[in-house]
XYZ file of C-alpha atoms in Angstrom:
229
model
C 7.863 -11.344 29.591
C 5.749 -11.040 26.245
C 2.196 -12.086 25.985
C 0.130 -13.014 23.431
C -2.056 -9.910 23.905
C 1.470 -7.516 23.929
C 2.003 -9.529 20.479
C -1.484 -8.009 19.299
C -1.073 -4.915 20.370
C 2.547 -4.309 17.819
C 3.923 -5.358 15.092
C 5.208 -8.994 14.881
C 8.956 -9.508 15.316
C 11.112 -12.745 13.917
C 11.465 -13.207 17.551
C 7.610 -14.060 18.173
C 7.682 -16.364 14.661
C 10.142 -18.333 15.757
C 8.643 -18.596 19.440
C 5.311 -19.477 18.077
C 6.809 -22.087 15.308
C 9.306 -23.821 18.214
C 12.586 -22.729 16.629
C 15.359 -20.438 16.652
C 14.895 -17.162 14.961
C 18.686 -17.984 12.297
C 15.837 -20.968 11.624
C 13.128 -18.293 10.786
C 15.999 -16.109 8.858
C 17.065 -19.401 6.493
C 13.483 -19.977 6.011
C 12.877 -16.266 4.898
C 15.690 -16.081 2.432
C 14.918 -19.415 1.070
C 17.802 -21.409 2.780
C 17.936 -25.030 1.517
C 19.508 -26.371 4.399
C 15.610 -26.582 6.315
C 13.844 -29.420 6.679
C 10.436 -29.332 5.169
C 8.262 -29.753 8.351
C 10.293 -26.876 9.844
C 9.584 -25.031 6.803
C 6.282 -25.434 6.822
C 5.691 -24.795 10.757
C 7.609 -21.147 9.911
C 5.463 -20.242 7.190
C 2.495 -20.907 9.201
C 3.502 -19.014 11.798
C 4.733 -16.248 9.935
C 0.850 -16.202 8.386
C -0.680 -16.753 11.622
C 1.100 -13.420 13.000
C 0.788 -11.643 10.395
C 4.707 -11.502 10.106
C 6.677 -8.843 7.960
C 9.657 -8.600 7.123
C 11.574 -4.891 7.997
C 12.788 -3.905 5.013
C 14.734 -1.176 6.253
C 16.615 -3.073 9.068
C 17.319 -5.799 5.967
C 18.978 -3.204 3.697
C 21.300 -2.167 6.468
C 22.429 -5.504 7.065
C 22.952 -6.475 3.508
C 23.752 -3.411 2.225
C 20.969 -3.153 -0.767
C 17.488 -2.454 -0.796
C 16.312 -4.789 -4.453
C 14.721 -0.986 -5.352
C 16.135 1.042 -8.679
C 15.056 4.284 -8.305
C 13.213 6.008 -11.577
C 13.578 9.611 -12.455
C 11.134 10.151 -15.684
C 9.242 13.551 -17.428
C 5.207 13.219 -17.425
C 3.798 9.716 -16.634
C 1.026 11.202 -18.634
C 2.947 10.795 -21.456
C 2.584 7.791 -23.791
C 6.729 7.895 -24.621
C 7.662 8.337 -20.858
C 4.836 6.278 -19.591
C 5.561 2.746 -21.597
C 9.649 3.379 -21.331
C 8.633 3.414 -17.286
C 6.283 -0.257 -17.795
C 9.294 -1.266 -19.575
C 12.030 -1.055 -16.595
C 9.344 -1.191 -14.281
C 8.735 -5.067 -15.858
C 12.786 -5.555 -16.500
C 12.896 -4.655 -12.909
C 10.534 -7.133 -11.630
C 11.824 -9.818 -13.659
C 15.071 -9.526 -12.077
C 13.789 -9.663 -8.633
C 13.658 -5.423 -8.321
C 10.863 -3.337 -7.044
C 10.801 0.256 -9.343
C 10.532 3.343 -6.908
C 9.612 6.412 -9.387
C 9.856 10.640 -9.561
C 7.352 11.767 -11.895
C 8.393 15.395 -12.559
C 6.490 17.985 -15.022
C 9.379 19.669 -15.768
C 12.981 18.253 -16.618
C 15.874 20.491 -15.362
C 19.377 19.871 -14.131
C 18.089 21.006 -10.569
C 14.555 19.242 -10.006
C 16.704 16.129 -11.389
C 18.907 16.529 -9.042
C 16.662 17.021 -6.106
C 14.779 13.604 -7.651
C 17.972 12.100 -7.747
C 18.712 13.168 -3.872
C 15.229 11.987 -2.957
C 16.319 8.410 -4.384
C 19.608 7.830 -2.847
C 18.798 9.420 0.166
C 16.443 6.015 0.197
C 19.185 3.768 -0.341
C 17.968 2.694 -3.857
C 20.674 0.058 -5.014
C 20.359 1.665 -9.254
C 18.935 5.205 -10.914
C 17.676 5.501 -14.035
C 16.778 8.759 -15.742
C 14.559 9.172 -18.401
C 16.715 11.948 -19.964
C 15.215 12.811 -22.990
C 16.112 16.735 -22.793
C 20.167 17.568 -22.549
C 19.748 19.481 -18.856
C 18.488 16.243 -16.941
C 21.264 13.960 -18.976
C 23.805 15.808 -17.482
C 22.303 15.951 -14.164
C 23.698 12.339 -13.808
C 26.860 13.839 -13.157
C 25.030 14.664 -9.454
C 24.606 11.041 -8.738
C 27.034 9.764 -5.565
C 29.688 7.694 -6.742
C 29.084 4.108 -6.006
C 25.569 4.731 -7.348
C 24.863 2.628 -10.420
C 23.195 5.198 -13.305
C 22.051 5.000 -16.188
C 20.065 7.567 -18.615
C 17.319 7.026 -21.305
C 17.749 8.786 -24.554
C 20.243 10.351 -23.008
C 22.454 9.958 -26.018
C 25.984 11.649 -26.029
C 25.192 14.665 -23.152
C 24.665 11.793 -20.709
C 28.544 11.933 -20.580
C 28.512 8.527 -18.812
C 26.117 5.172 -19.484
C 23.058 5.686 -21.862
C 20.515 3.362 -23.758
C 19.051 5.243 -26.831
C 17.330 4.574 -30.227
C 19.784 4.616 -32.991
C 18.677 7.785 -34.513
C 21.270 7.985 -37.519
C 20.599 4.546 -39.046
C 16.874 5.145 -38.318
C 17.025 8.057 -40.483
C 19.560 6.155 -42.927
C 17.063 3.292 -43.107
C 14.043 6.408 -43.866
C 16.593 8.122 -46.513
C 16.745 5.138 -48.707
C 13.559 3.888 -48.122
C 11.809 7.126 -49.845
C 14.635 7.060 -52.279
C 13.896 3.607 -53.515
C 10.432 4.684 -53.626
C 11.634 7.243 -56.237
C 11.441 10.644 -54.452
C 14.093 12.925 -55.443
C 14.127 14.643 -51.922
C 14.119 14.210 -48.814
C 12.763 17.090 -45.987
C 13.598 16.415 -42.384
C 11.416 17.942 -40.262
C 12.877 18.912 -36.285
C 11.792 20.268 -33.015
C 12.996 23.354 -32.732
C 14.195 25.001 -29.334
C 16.167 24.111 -26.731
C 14.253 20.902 -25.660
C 15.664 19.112 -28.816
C 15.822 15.539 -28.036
C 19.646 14.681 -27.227
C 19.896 11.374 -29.380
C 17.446 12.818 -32.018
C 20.533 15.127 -33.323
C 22.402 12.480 -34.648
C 19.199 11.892 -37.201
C 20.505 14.583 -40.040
C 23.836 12.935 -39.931
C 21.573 8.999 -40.793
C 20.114 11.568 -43.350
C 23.657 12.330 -44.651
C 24.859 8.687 -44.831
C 21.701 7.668 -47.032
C 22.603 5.919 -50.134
C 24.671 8.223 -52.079
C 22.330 10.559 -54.914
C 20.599 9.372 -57.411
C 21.770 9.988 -61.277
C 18.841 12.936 -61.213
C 20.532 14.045 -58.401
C 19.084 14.778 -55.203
C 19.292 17.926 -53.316
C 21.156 17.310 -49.555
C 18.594 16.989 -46.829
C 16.731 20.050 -45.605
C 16.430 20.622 -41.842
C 13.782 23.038 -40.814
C 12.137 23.993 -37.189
C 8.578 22.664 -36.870
């Protein structure tokens, strides 16, 4: 038999809530996952108790029974970063807003394997989502490594994602630049790249926007000129 003082002594179980509020513990369970079927007074007399013990809830033993944990898992390059930092507020904040808590990698360098490892590291944890912050080609493709039945997703992962991807539209960025300097009468336009093999995936398609700008000018325009900065 349980006393008070063996109560004290660990961590509050749904048993002891529903012992101390007078009802059944499926009572506590509806009252913990917002059941509408529960009178108000026996609302009320589980949410004391479960604030007078100090009551809560095991995660862990939840996600087993219902088979998802409300966690995406984050893989991103250098919180440090301004670019990485506010794309992570911004699914950390789309997360919470869906009812999602945001569990996040931080690595300092993006590679196929420490993506992978990040990626093993997050499912191992029974996150219900991934998303990678891909914005190098070698952690894109690393969501190839993520289990099936996974839900993934990459960030400026553009085309070597090989599977789902959000990314800024590069070419009609550059399209929108291209005539923009043109109808402020420049003659030509210089496009200026990252050189290397870090090259932003989705940032390739931006000579091709430059391609598609309006067509020359009658003083005729040069093509665009790509060079390594």
């Amino acid at each position: 038999m349980s006393t008070s003082a063996d109560t004290q002594r660990r961590m509050p179980v749904m048993a002891d809530v529903a012992r101390r509020a007078g009802v059944s513990h499926q009572t506590v369970s509806r009252v913990l996952n917002d059941h509408p079927n529960v009178r108000s007074d026996t609302r009320e007399r589980v949410l004391r108790a479960i604030e007078d013990l100090g009551y809560r809830r095991n995660f862990a033993a939840r996600a087993l029974v219902m088979r998802h944990t409300r966690t995406l898992g984050v893989v991103s390059f250098d919180t440090t970063l301004f670019g990485p930092a506010s794309t992570v507020y911004g699914i950390e904040q789309a997360a919470r807003a869906a009812g999602y808590f945001v569990s996040v990698v931080s690595l300092k360098k993006l590679t196929r394997s420490s993506v992978r490892e990040a990626i093993g590291y997050l499912t191992d944890r029974g996150v219900d989502g991934i998303v990678v912050v891909a914005p190098q080609r070698s952690a894109a493709r690393a969501l190839a490594d993520v289990p099936i039945g996974v839900p993934a997703v990459a960030v400026e992962g553009g085309r070597a994602a090989g599977g789902p991807a959000v990314s800024v539209d590069q070419a009609d960025g550059a399209r929108q630049a291209v005539e923009h300097l043109l109808d402020l009468g420049h003659a030509t336009v210089w496009h200026g790249h990252p050189g290397g093999g870090v090259l932003q995936s989705p940032a390739d398609d931006g000579p091709a926007g430059l391609r598609r700008g309006r067509p020359p000018l009658p003083r005729g325009p040069g093509p665009p000129h790509r060079t390594a900065l």
